Amino acid sequence: MLTLFHHGLCPQSRFVRLALGEYGLTHRLFEERTWERRHEFLAMNPAGTLPVLVDEGRPPIPEARIIAEHLDEMCGTELGDHRLLPRDLAGRVEVRRLLSWFCDKFYTEVSGPLTTERVLKRQMSRAQGGGSPDTEAIRAALANIRYHLAYIGWLVQTRDWLAGERLSYADLAAAAHLSSIDYLGDVPWNENEAAKSWYARVKSRPSFRPLLIDTHAGIPPSKTYADLDF
């Protein structure tokens, strides 16, 4: 049995949950509060970051993109043309480039600050880094999301999916990061119809359903979060 150490609103964790869903891999979830610096968790991933995938009897696998590569090696060939990491070199490079865009750049500029300042700080003590949200960080993230949406919109106006003709890890990563802040109601969908239509397609996939029924104590989802026709 696979176990994913995650946090419900962690965008990187959500990406792996979508990938596991697309592969049809049964797994259980263990919510990890990384700021508590639990010794057992640090033994699995000394970096203390999420997510971490554990397959009993095998070494723990940390970090979303490493997990994605592992899943491709383990299950990718079974998907044939629907493989989430393409077989051709150019396709693999483009998917990896966009994974870096969303898992690094988008996370640093948008989804990381918003989830941390709006949600995670509420759950931390001051000694753990909690306290009042940084309004400047929130303001910057809300400004940054606009050019990321514009980039997504441009990609899907020139391709069928973000990285090319087929759904790939790039789509799952982008949608996962957007879903975390969509839960908070912070995505200005009315500003880019192409990006909104693409997100609706990904959001309608069966792998997305577990994310849409997630709830987080004290933080209700936005009114349209679970609405497929938003």
Short mmCIF file of C-alpha atoms in Angstrom, two decimals:
data_model
loop_
_atom_site.label_atom_id
_atom_site.label_comp_id
_atom_site.label_asym_id
_atom_site.label_seq_id
_atom_site.Cartn_x
_atom_site.Cartn_y
_atom_site.Cartn_z
CA MET A 1 0.00 0.00 0.00
CA LEU A 2 1.27 3.45 -0.96
CA THR A 3 1.16 6.19 1.67
CA LEU A 4 1.39 9.85 0.73
CA PHE A 5 2.54 12.23 3.43
CA HIS A 6 0.85 15.49 2.46
CA HIS A 7 -1.07 18.53 3.59
CA GLY A 8 -4.54 19.16 2.22
CA LEU A 9 -3.78 22.59 0.75
CA CYS A 10 -0.15 21.92 -0.19
CA PRO A 11 -0.02 22.48 -3.99
CA GLN A 12 2.92 20.07 -4.45
CA SER A 13 1.03 17.34 -2.60
CA ARG A 14 -2.07 17.94 -4.68
CA PHE A 15 -0.05 17.43 -7.86
CA VAL A 16 1.03 13.98 -6.67
CA ARG A 17 -2.52 13.13 -5.61
CA LEU A 18 -3.71 13.92 -9.15
CA ALA A 19 -0.92 11.82 -10.66
CA LEU A 20 -1.77 8.86 -8.41
CA GLY A 21 -5.41 9.25 -9.44
CA GLU A 22 -4.57 9.29 -13.15
CA TYR A 23 -2.52 6.10 -12.71
CA GLY A 24 -5.34 4.51 -10.71
CA LEU A 25 -3.00 3.74 -7.80
CA THR A 26 -4.68 3.04 -4.48
CA HIS A 27 -3.10 5.01 -1.69
CA ARG A 28 -3.74 6.34 1.77
CA LEU A 29 -3.12 9.88 2.96
CA PHE A 30 -1.30 10.97 6.09
CA GLU A 31 -1.51 14.68 6.86
CA GLU A 32 1.88 15.98 7.93
CA ARG A 33 2.39 19.32 9.68
CA THR A 34 5.93 19.98 8.56
CA TRP A 35 6.39 22.91 10.95
CA GLU A 36 6.20 20.46 13.87
CA ARG A 37 9.51 18.94 12.69
CA ARG A 38 8.45 15.43 13.61
CA HIS A 39 11.53 13.18 13.98
CA GLU A 40 9.94 10.25 12.14
CA PHE A 41 9.12 12.48 9.17
CA LEU A 42 12.57 14.09 9.09
CA ALA A 43 14.09 10.61 9.01
CA MET A 44 12.17 10.03 5.76
CA ASN A 45 12.95 13.45 4.29
CA PRO A 46 15.64 15.51 6.07
CA ALA A 47 14.57 18.56 4.04
CA GLY A 48 11.30 18.49 5.96
CA THR A 49 9.20 19.27 2.89
CA LEU A 50 6.10 17.74 1.34
CA PRO A 51 5.10 15.51 -0.30
CA VAL A 52 6.75 12.18 0.50
CA LEU A 53 5.54 8.91 -1.03
CA VAL A 54 6.19 5.68 0.88
CA ASP A 55 5.82 2.20 -0.57
CA GLU A 56 6.24 -0.29 2.25
CA GLY A 57 9.64 -1.97 2.16
CA ARG A 58 11.17 0.62 -0.18
CA PRO A 59 13.03 3.90 0.42
CA PRO A 60 10.77 6.97 0.87
CA ILE A 61 10.47 9.17 -2.22
CA PRO A 62 10.48 12.93 -1.48
CA GLU A 63 9.54 15.94 -3.65
CA ALA A 64 6.73 16.11 -6.17
CA ARG A 65 8.80 15.94 -9.37
CA ILE A 66 10.92 13.04 -8.13
CA ILE A 67 7.72 11.19 -7.28
CA ALA A 68 6.31 11.98 -10.73
CA GLU A 69 9.43 10.58 -12.42
CA HIS A 70 9.20 7.46 -10.26
CA LEU A 71 5.55 6.92 -11.16
CA ASP A 72 6.37 7.29 -14.84
CA GLU A 73 9.14 4.69 -14.55
CA MET A 74 6.81 2.36 -12.65
CA CYS A 75 3.56 2.79 -14.62
CA GLY A 76 4.14 5.07 -17.61
CA THR A 77 4.58 2.45 -20.30
CA GLU A 78 1.19 0.95 -19.42
CA LEU A 79 -0.54 4.17 -20.51
CA GLY A 80 0.76 4.07 -24.08
CA ASP A 81 -0.10 7.30 -25.88
CA HIS A 82 -1.70 8.64 -22.70
CA ARG A 83 1.57 8.58 -20.79
CA LEU A 84 1.85 11.64 -18.53
CA LEU A 85 5.54 12.10 -19.41
CA PRO A 86 5.85 11.75 -23.21
CA ARG A 87 8.20 9.20 -24.74
CA ASP A 88 9.81 11.57 -27.25
CA LEU A 89 12.69 13.78 -26.13
CA ALA A 90 11.17 17.11 -27.15
CA GLY A 91 7.92 16.29 -25.36
CA ARG A 92 9.71 15.23 -22.19
CA VAL A 93 11.78 18.41 -22.16
CA GLU A 94 8.69 20.60 -22.55
CA VAL A 95 6.78 18.80 -19.80
CA ARG A 96 9.76 19.07 -17.45
CA ARG A 97 10.18 22.76 -18.32
CA LEU A 98 6.56 23.45 -17.39
CA LEU A 99 6.86 21.33 -14.25
CA SER A 100 9.68 23.64 -13.19
CA TRP A 101 7.51 26.65 -14.06
CA PHE A 102 4.64 25.57 -11.83
CA CYS A 103 6.39 23.63 -9.07
CA ASP A 104 9.11 26.29 -8.65
CA LYS A 105 8.17 29.65 -10.17
CA PHE A 106 4.39 29.58 -9.65
CA TYR A 107 4.82 28.10 -6.18
CA THR A 108 7.35 30.77 -5.18
CA GLU A 109 5.38 33.67 -6.64
CA VAL A 110 1.76 32.65 -6.05
CA SER A 111 0.56 29.41 -4.48
CA GLY A 112 3.23 29.14 -1.78
CA PRO A 113 2.76 32.64 -0.31
CA LEU A 114 -1.05 32.51 -0.50
CA THR A 115 -1.46 29.14 1.19
CA THR A 116 1.18 29.96 3.80
CA GLU A 117 -0.08 33.42 4.68
CA ARG A 118 -3.81 32.66 4.47
CA VAL A 119 -3.86 29.15 5.95
CA LEU A 120 -0.71 27.62 7.38
CA LYS A 121 0.26 30.50 9.63
CA ARG A 122 -3.06 30.01 11.46
CA GLN A 123 -1.97 26.51 12.41
CA MET A 124 1.54 27.43 13.57
CA SER A 125 2.72 28.85 16.86
CA ARG A 126 4.81 32.00 16.75
CA ALA A 127 7.89 29.91 17.45
CA GLN A 128 7.04 27.79 14.39
CA GLY A 129 6.66 30.84 12.13
CA GLY A 130 2.99 31.59 12.69
CA GLY A 131 1.38 34.91 13.41
CA SER A 132 -0.33 37.63 11.42
CA PRO A 133 -0.35 37.17 7.63
CA ASP A 134 2.11 39.22 5.61
CA THR A 135 -0.22 41.49 3.63
CA GLU A 136 2.55 42.57 1.27
CA ALA A 137 3.28 38.94 0.35
CA ILE A 138 -0.42 38.34 -0.27
CA ARG A 139 -0.73 41.48 -2.39
CA ALA A 140 2.28 40.50 -4.50
CA ALA A 141 0.97 36.95 -5.03
CA LEU A 142 -2.45 38.22 -6.12
CA ALA A 143 -0.74 40.48 -8.65
CA ASN A 144 1.56 37.71 -9.89
CA ILE A 145 -1.25 35.26 -10.59
CA ARG A 146 -2.49 37.43 -13.44
CA TYR A 147 0.51 36.96 -15.69
CA HIS A 148 0.60 33.24 -14.89
CA LEU A 149 -3.04 32.95 -15.98
CA ALA A 150 -2.20 34.85 -19.13
CA TYR A 151 0.64 32.42 -19.86
CA ILE A 152 -1.63 29.40 -19.31
CA GLY A 153 -4.22 30.99 -21.59
CA TRP A 154 -1.62 31.57 -24.30
CA LEU A 155 -0.39 27.96 -24.08
CA VAL A 156 -3.84 26.42 -24.46
CA GLN A 157 -4.70 28.73 -27.34
CA THR A 158 -1.71 27.38 -29.27
CA ARG A 159 -1.93 23.72 -28.12
CA ASP A 160 -4.58 21.22 -27.07
CA TRP A 161 -3.06 20.94 -23.57
CA LEU A 162 -0.33 22.90 -21.80
CA ALA A 163 2.63 20.88 -23.13
CA GLY A 164 1.19 19.63 -26.41
CA GLU A 165 -1.50 17.40 -27.87
CA ARG A 166 -2.16 15.30 -24.77
CA LEU A 167 -2.74 15.70 -21.06
CA SER A 168 0.56 15.54 -19.20
CA TYR A 169 2.17 16.15 -15.84
CA ALA A 170 2.32 19.83 -16.82
CA ASP A 171 -1.48 20.08 -16.73
CA LEU A 172 -1.72 18.23 -13.42
CA ALA A 173 0.91 20.42 -11.77
CA ALA A 174 -0.64 23.67 -12.99
CA ALA A 175 -4.15 22.60 -12.00
CA ALA A 176 -2.97 21.38 -8.60
CA HIS A 177 -1.36 24.70 -7.74
CA LEU A 178 -4.37 26.63 -9.00
CA SER A 179 -6.74 24.39 -7.04
CA SER A 180 -5.09 25.32 -3.75
CA ILE A 181 -5.75 28.99 -4.28
CA ASP A 182 -9.10 28.38 -5.98
CA TYR A 183 -10.16 26.79 -2.66
CA LEU A 184 -9.44 30.19 -1.11
CA GLY A 185 -11.27 32.04 -3.89
CA ASP A 186 -8.16 33.88 -5.05
CA VAL A 187 -8.13 33.01 -8.78
CA PRO A 188 -9.51 35.80 -11.03
CA TRP A 189 -11.02 33.42 -13.57
CA ASN A 190 -12.96 36.21 -15.29
CA GLU A 191 -9.68 37.64 -16.58
CA ASN A 192 -8.79 34.77 -18.93
CA GLU A 193 -11.47 32.62 -20.53
CA ALA A 194 -8.97 30.27 -22.21
CA ALA A 195 -7.27 29.44 -18.89
CA LYS A 196 -10.66 29.00 -17.22
CA SER A 197 -11.87 26.58 -19.93
CA TRP A 198 -8.66 24.55 -19.68
CA TYR A 199 -8.98 24.34 -15.88
CA ALA A 200 -12.60 23.22 -16.22
CA ARG A 201 -11.45 20.32 -18.42
CA VAL A 202 -8.86 19.18 -15.89
CA LYS A 203 -11.22 19.79 -12.97
CA SER A 204 -13.80 17.48 -14.60
CA ARG A 205 -11.47 14.47 -14.63
CA PRO A 206 -12.15 11.62 -12.14
CA SER A 207 -8.69 12.09 -10.59
CA PHE A 208 -9.78 15.57 -9.44
CA ARG A 209 -12.85 14.45 -7.48
CA PRO A 210 -11.05 13.67 -4.19
CA LEU A 211 -9.61 17.21 -4.18
CA LEU A 212 -13.03 18.76 -4.73
CA ILE A 213 -14.54 17.09 -1.66
CA ASP A 214 -11.68 18.12 0.61
CA THR A 215 -12.54 20.43 3.48
CA HIS A 216 -10.21 22.15 5.92
CA ALA A 217 -11.16 22.96 9.49
CA GLY A 218 -12.16 26.57 9.91
CA ILE A 219 -11.61 27.38 6.23
CA PRO A 220 -14.62 26.76 3.97
CA PRO A 221 -13.99 26.47 0.23
CA SER A 222 -14.95 29.25 -2.14
CA LYS A 223 -18.51 29.08 -3.52
CA THR A 224 -17.44 27.79 -6.94
CA TYR A 225 -14.55 25.57 -5.81
CA ALA A 226 -16.39 22.26 -6.37
CA ASP A 227 -18.57 23.56 -9.20
CA LEU A 228 -17.61 22.01 -12.53
CA ASP A 229 -19.57 24.69 -14.38
CA PHE A 230 -18.03 27.71 -12.70
#
